[in-house]
GROMACS .gro file of C-alpha atoms in nm:
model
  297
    1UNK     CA    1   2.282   1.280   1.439
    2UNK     CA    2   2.025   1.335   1.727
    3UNK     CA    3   1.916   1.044   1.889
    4UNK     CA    4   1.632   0.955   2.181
    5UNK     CA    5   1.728   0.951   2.487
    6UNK     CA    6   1.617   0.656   2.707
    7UNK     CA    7   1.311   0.692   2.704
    8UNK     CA    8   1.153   0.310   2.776
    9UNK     CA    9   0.826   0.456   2.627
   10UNK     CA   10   1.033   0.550   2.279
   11UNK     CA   11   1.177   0.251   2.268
   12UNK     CA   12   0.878  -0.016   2.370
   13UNK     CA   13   0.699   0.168   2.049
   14UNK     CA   14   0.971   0.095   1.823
   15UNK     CA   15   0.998  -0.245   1.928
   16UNK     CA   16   0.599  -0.291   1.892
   17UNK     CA   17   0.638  -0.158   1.508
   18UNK     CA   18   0.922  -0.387   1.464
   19UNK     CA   19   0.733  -0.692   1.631
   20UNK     CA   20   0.409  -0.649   1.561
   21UNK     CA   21   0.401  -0.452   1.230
   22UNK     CA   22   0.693  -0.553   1.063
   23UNK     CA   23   0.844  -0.209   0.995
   24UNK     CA   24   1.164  -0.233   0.791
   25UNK     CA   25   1.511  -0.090   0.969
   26UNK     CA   26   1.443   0.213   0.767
   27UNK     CA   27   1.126   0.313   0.892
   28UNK     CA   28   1.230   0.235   1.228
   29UNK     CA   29   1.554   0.462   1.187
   30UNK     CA   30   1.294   0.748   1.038
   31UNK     CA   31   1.049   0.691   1.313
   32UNK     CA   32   1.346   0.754   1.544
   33UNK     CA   33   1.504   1.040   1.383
   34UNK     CA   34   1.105   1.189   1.377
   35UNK     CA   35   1.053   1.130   1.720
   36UNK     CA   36   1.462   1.237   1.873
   37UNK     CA   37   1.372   1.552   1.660
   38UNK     CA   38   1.060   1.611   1.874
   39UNK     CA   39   1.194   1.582   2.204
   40UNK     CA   40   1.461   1.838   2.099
   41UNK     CA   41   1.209   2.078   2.099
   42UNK     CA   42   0.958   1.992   2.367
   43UNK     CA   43   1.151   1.754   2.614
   44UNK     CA   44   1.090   1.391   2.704
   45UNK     CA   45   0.748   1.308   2.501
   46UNK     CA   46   0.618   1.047   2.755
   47UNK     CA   47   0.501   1.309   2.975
   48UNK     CA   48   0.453   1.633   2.728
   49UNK     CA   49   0.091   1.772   2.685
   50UNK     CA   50  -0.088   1.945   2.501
   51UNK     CA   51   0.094   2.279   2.529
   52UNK     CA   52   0.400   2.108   2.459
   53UNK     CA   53   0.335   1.974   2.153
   54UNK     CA   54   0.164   2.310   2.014
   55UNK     CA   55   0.524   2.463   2.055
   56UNK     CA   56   0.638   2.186   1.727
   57UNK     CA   57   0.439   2.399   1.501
   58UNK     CA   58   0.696   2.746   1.556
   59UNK     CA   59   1.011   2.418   1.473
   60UNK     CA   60   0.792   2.270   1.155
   61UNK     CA   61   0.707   2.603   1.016
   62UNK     CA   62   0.912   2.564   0.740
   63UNK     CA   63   0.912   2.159   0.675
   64UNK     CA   64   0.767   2.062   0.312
   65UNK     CA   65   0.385   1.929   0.390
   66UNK     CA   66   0.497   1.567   0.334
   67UNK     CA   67   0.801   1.591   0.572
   68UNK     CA   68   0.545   1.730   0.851
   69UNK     CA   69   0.262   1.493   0.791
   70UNK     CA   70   0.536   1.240   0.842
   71UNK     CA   71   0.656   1.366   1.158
   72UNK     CA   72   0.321   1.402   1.314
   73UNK     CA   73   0.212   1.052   1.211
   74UNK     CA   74   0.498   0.939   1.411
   75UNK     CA   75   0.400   1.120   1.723
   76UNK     CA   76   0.021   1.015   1.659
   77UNK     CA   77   0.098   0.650   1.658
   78UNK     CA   78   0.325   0.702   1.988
   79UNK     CA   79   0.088   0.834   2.159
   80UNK     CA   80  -0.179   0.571   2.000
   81UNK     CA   81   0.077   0.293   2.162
   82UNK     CA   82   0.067   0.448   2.525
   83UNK     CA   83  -0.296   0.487   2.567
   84UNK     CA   84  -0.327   0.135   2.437
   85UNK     CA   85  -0.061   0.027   2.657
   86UNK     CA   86  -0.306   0.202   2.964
   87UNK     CA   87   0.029   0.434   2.959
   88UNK     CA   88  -0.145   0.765   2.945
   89UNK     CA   89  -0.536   0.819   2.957
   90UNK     CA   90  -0.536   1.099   2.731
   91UNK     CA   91  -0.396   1.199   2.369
   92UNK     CA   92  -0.249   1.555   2.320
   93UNK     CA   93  -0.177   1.448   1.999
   94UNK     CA   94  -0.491   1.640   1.850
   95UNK     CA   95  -0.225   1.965   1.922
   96UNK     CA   96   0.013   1.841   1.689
   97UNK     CA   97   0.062   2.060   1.368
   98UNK     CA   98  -0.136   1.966   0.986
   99UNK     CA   99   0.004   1.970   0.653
  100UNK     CA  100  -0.133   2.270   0.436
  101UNK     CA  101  -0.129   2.049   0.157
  102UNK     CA  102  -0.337   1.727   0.130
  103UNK     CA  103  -0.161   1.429   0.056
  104UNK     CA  104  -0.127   1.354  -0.365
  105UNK     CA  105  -0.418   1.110  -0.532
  106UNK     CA  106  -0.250   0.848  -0.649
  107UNK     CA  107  -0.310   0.814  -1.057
  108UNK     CA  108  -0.586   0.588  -1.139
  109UNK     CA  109  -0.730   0.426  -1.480
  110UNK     CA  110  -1.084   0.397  -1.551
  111UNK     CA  111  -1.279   0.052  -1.575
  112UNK     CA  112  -1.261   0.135  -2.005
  113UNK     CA  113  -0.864   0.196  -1.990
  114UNK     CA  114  -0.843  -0.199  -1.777
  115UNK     CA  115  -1.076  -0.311  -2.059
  116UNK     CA  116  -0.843  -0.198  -2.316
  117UNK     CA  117  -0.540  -0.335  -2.176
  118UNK     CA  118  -0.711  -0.676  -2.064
  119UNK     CA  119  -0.881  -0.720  -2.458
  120UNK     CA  120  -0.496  -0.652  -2.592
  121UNK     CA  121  -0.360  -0.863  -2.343
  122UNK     CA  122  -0.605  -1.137  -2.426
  123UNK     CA  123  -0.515  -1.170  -2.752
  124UNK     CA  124  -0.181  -1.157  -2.716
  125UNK     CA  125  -0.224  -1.488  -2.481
  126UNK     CA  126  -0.440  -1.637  -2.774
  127UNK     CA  127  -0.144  -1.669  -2.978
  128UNK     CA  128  -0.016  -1.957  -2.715
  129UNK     CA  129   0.345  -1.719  -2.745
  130UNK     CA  130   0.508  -1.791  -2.387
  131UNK     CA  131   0.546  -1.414  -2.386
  132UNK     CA  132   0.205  -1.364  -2.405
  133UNK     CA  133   0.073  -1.546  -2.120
  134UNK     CA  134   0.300  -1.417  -1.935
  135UNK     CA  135   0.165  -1.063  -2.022
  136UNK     CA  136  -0.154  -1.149  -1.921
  137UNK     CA  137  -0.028  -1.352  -1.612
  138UNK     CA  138   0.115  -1.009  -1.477
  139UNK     CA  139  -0.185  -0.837  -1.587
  140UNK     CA  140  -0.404  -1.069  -1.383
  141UNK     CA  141  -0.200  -1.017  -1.065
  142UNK     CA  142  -0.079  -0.686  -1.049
  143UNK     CA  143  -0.451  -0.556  -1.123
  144UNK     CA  144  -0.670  -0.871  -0.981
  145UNK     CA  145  -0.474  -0.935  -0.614
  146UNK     CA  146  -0.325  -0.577  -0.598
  147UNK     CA  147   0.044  -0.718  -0.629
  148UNK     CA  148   0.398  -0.486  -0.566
  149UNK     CA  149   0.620  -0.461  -0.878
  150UNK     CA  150   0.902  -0.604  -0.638
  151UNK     CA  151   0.630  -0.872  -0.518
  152UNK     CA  152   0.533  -0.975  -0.836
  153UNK     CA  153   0.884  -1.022  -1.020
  154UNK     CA  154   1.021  -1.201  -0.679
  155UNK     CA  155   0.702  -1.417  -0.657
  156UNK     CA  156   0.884  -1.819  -0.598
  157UNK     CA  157   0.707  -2.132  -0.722
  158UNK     CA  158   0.712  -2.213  -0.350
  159UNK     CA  159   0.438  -1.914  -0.281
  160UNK     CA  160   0.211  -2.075  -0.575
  161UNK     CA  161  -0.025  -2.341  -0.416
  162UNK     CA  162  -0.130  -2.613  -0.607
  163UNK     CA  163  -0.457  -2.649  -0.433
  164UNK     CA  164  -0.592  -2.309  -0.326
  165UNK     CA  165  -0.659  -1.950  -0.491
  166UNK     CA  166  -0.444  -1.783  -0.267
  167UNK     CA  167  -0.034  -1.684  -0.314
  168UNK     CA  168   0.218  -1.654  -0.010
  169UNK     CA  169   0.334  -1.293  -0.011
  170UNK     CA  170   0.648  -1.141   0.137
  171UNK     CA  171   0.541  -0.786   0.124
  172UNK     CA  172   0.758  -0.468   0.341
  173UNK     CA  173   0.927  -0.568   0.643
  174UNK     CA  174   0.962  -0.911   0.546
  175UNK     CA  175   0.590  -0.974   0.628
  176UNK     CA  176   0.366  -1.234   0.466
  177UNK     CA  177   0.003  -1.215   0.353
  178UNK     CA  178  -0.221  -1.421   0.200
  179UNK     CA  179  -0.322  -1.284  -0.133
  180UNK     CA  180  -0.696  -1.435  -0.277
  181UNK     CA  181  -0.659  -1.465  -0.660
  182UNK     CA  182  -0.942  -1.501  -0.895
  183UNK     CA  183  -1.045  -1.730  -1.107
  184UNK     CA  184  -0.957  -1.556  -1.397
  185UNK     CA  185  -0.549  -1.518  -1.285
  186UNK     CA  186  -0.544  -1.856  -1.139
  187UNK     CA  187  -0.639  -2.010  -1.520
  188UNK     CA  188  -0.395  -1.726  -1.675
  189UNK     CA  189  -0.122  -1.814  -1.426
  190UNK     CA  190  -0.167  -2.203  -1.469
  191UNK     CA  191  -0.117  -2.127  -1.866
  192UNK     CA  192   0.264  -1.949  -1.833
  193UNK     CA  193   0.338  -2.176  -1.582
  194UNK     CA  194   0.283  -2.434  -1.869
  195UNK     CA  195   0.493  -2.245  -2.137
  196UNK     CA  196   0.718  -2.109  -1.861
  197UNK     CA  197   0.923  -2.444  -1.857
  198UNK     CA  198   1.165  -2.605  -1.617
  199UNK     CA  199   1.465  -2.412  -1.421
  200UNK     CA  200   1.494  -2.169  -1.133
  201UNK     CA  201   1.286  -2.093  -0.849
  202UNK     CA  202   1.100  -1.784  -0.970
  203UNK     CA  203   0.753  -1.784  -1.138
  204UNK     CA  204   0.904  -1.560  -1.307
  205UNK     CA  205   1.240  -1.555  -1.442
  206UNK     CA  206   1.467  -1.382  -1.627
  207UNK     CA  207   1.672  -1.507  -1.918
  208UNK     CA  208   2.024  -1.437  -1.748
  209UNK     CA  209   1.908  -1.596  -1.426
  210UNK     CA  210   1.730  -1.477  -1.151
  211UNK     CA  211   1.416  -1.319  -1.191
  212UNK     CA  212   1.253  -1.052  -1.432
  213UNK     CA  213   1.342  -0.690  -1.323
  214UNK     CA  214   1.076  -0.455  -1.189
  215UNK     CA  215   1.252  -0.212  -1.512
  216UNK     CA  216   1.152  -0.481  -1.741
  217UNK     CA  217   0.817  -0.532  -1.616
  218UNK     CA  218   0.757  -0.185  -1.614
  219UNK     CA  219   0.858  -0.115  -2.036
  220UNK     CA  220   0.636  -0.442  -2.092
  221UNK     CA  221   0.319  -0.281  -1.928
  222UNK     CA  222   0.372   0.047  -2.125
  223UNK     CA  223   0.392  -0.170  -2.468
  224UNK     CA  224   0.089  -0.309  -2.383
  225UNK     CA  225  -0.058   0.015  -2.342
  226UNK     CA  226   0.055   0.151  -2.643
  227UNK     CA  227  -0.045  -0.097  -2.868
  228UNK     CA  228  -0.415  -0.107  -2.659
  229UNK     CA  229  -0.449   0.288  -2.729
  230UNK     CA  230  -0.357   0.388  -2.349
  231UNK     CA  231  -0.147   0.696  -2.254
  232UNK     CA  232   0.133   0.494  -2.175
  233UNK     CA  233   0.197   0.738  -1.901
  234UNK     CA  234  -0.041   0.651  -1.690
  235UNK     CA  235   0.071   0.316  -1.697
  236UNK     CA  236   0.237   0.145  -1.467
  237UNK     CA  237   0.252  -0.174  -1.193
  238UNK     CA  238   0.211   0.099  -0.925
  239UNK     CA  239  -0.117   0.248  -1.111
  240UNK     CA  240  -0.225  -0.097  -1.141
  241UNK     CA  241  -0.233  -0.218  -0.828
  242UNK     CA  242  -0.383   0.134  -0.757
  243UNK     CA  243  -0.656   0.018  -0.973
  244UNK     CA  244  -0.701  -0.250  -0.799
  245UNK     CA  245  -0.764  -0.105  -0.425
  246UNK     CA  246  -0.989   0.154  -0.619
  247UNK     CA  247  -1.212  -0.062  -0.781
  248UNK     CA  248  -1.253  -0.262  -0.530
  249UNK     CA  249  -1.332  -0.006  -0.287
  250UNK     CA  250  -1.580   0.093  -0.573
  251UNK     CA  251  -1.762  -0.212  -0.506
  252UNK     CA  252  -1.805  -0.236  -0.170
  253UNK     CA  253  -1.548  -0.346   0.014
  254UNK     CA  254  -1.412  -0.296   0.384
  255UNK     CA  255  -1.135  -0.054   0.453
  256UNK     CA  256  -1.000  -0.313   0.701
  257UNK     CA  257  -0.987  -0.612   0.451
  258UNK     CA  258  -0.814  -0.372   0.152
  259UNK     CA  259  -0.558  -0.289   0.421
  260UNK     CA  260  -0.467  -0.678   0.462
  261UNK     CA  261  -0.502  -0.746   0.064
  262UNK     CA  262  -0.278  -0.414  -0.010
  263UNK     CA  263  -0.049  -0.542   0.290
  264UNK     CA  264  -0.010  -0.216   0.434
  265UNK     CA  265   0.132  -0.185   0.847
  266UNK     CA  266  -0.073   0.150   0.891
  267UNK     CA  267  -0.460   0.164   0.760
  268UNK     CA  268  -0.414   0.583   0.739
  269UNK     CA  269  -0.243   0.448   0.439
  270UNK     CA  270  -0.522   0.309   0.269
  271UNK     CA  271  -0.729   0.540   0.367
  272UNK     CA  272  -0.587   0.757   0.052
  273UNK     CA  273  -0.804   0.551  -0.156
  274UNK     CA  274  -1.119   0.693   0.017
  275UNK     CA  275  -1.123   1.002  -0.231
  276UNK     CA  276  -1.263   0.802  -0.478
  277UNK     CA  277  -1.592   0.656  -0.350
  278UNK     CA  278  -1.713   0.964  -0.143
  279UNK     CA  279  -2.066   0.990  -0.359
  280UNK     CA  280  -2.154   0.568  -0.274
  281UNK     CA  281  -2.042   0.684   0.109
  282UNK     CA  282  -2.279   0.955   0.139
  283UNK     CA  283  -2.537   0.697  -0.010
  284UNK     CA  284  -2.494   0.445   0.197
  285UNK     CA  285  -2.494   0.730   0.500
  286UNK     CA  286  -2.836   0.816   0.388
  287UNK     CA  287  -2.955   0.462   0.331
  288UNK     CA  288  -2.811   0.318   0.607
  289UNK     CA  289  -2.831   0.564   0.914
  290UNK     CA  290  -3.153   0.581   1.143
  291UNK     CA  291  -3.185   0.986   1.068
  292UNK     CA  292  -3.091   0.917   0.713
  293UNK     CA  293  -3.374   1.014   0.441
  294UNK     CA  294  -3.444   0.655   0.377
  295UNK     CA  295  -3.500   0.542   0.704
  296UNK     CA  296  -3.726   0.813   0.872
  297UNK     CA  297  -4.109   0.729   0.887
   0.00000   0.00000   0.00000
């Protein structure tokens, strides 16, 4: 396996994605293997230019789109780091190779498909069955605070507060985030925790110990969207939470603060869910900006 070469620059990013972004050891070993593959090609990267890094796109040629966006994110965010760190005063990075493919829309379900699956849940959680509040419990989180499968199945007692609308989150990297949860989820939660009974440390556990498996949770949700007339392939905690950052964005909110509530290190990630709110972008462009149509006398 290649491997960087001492490079303090290399390794003072690492340690800053480790430290201050709470990258998991196997992001740090890809960011490595991304970045020792670069300097196999062009040389030490601290001090390569622009020319340099135009000679990566003869090596990439024949990388899958994904595997090259990946690589040049890595670069991108190293060279990010050494401006910031008044390293360099100037990015090459703007030589570094695209992907001819754009990045795949994650699969989303329309405010009438939530309805559905929220009116089914609903009266499933009517029936005071423990298994029904706890079908609308995961409803309520995984589409109202934007919750991991893995984050919601794992969620300890210790993370629900007794005394705020917020939940402690361990999210990737071991990282924690406060999670606001709405009115709505705090009342549904507060009703399983009452049928849930006594025993283990896991809001929500499973019957052999433990906690309820992310495979589990997943067949439950795709019941629950059979039985509320919902392709139950489109279904899932991933499309939920999904959802979740869509609709939000839908109504207004700040890139920045759906980064924190999604819990993700890099915002380019959240940025995917841009794609979906172009037309109230371009409105608020025209209503907004001093040349825009609205605002010229």
């Amino acid at each position: 396996m290649s491997r960087v070469p001492p490079e303090p620059e290399v390794e003072n990013f690492l340690a800053m994605l480790a430290a201050q972004r709470g990258a998991a050891a196997n992001t740090l070993s890809a960011y490595r293997r991304d970045l020792a593959g670069a300097v196999e090609v062009i040389g030490p990267l601290g001090a390569a230019g622009r020319d340099d890094l135009a000679k990566l796109s003869a090596a990439w040629i024949d990388l899958a789109p994904s595997s090259l966006a990946r690589k040049s994110s890595a670069l991108r965010q190293f060279y990010g780091f050494l401006i910031d760190e008044g390293l360099r005063e100037d990015d090459p990075s703007s030589a570094l190779p695209r992907p001819r493919a754009r990045r795949s829309l994650p699969r989303i379900l329309g405010h009438q498909e939530i309805a559905a699956l929220f009116v089914t849940a609903e009266d499933d959680a009517r029936s005071g069955s423990p298994e029904g509040l706890r079908l609308l419990a995961f409803l309520e989180l995984l589409y109202g605070s934007g919750l991991r499968a893995t984050e919601l199945v794992s969620l300890p007692l210790a993370a629900v507060p007794r005394d705020a609308p917020f939940l402690t989150i361990t999210g990737k990297g071991s990282v924690q985030r406060m999670v606001p949860v709405s009115a709505r989820a705090v009342h549904a939660l507060a009703d399983w925790l009452a049928a849930r009974g006594k025993g283990g440390r896991f809001v929500f556990p499973s019957p052999r110990g433990g906690h309820l498996s992310r495979v589990r949770l997943f067949q439950l949700l795709r019941d629950l969207a059979l039985r509320a007339g919902v392709d139950p392939e489109k279904v899932s905690p991933h499309v939920l939470r999904h959802a979740f950052a869509t609709h939000l964005l839908e109504g207004g909110a700040d890139l920045r603060v759906l980064q924190t509530l999604l819990g993700h290190a890099d915002i380019a990630t959240t940025q995917i869910y841009t794609h979906v709110d172009s037309a109230r972008l371009v409105a608020l462009v025209n209503q907004r900006h001093p040349l825009g149509p609205g605002m010229v006398s």
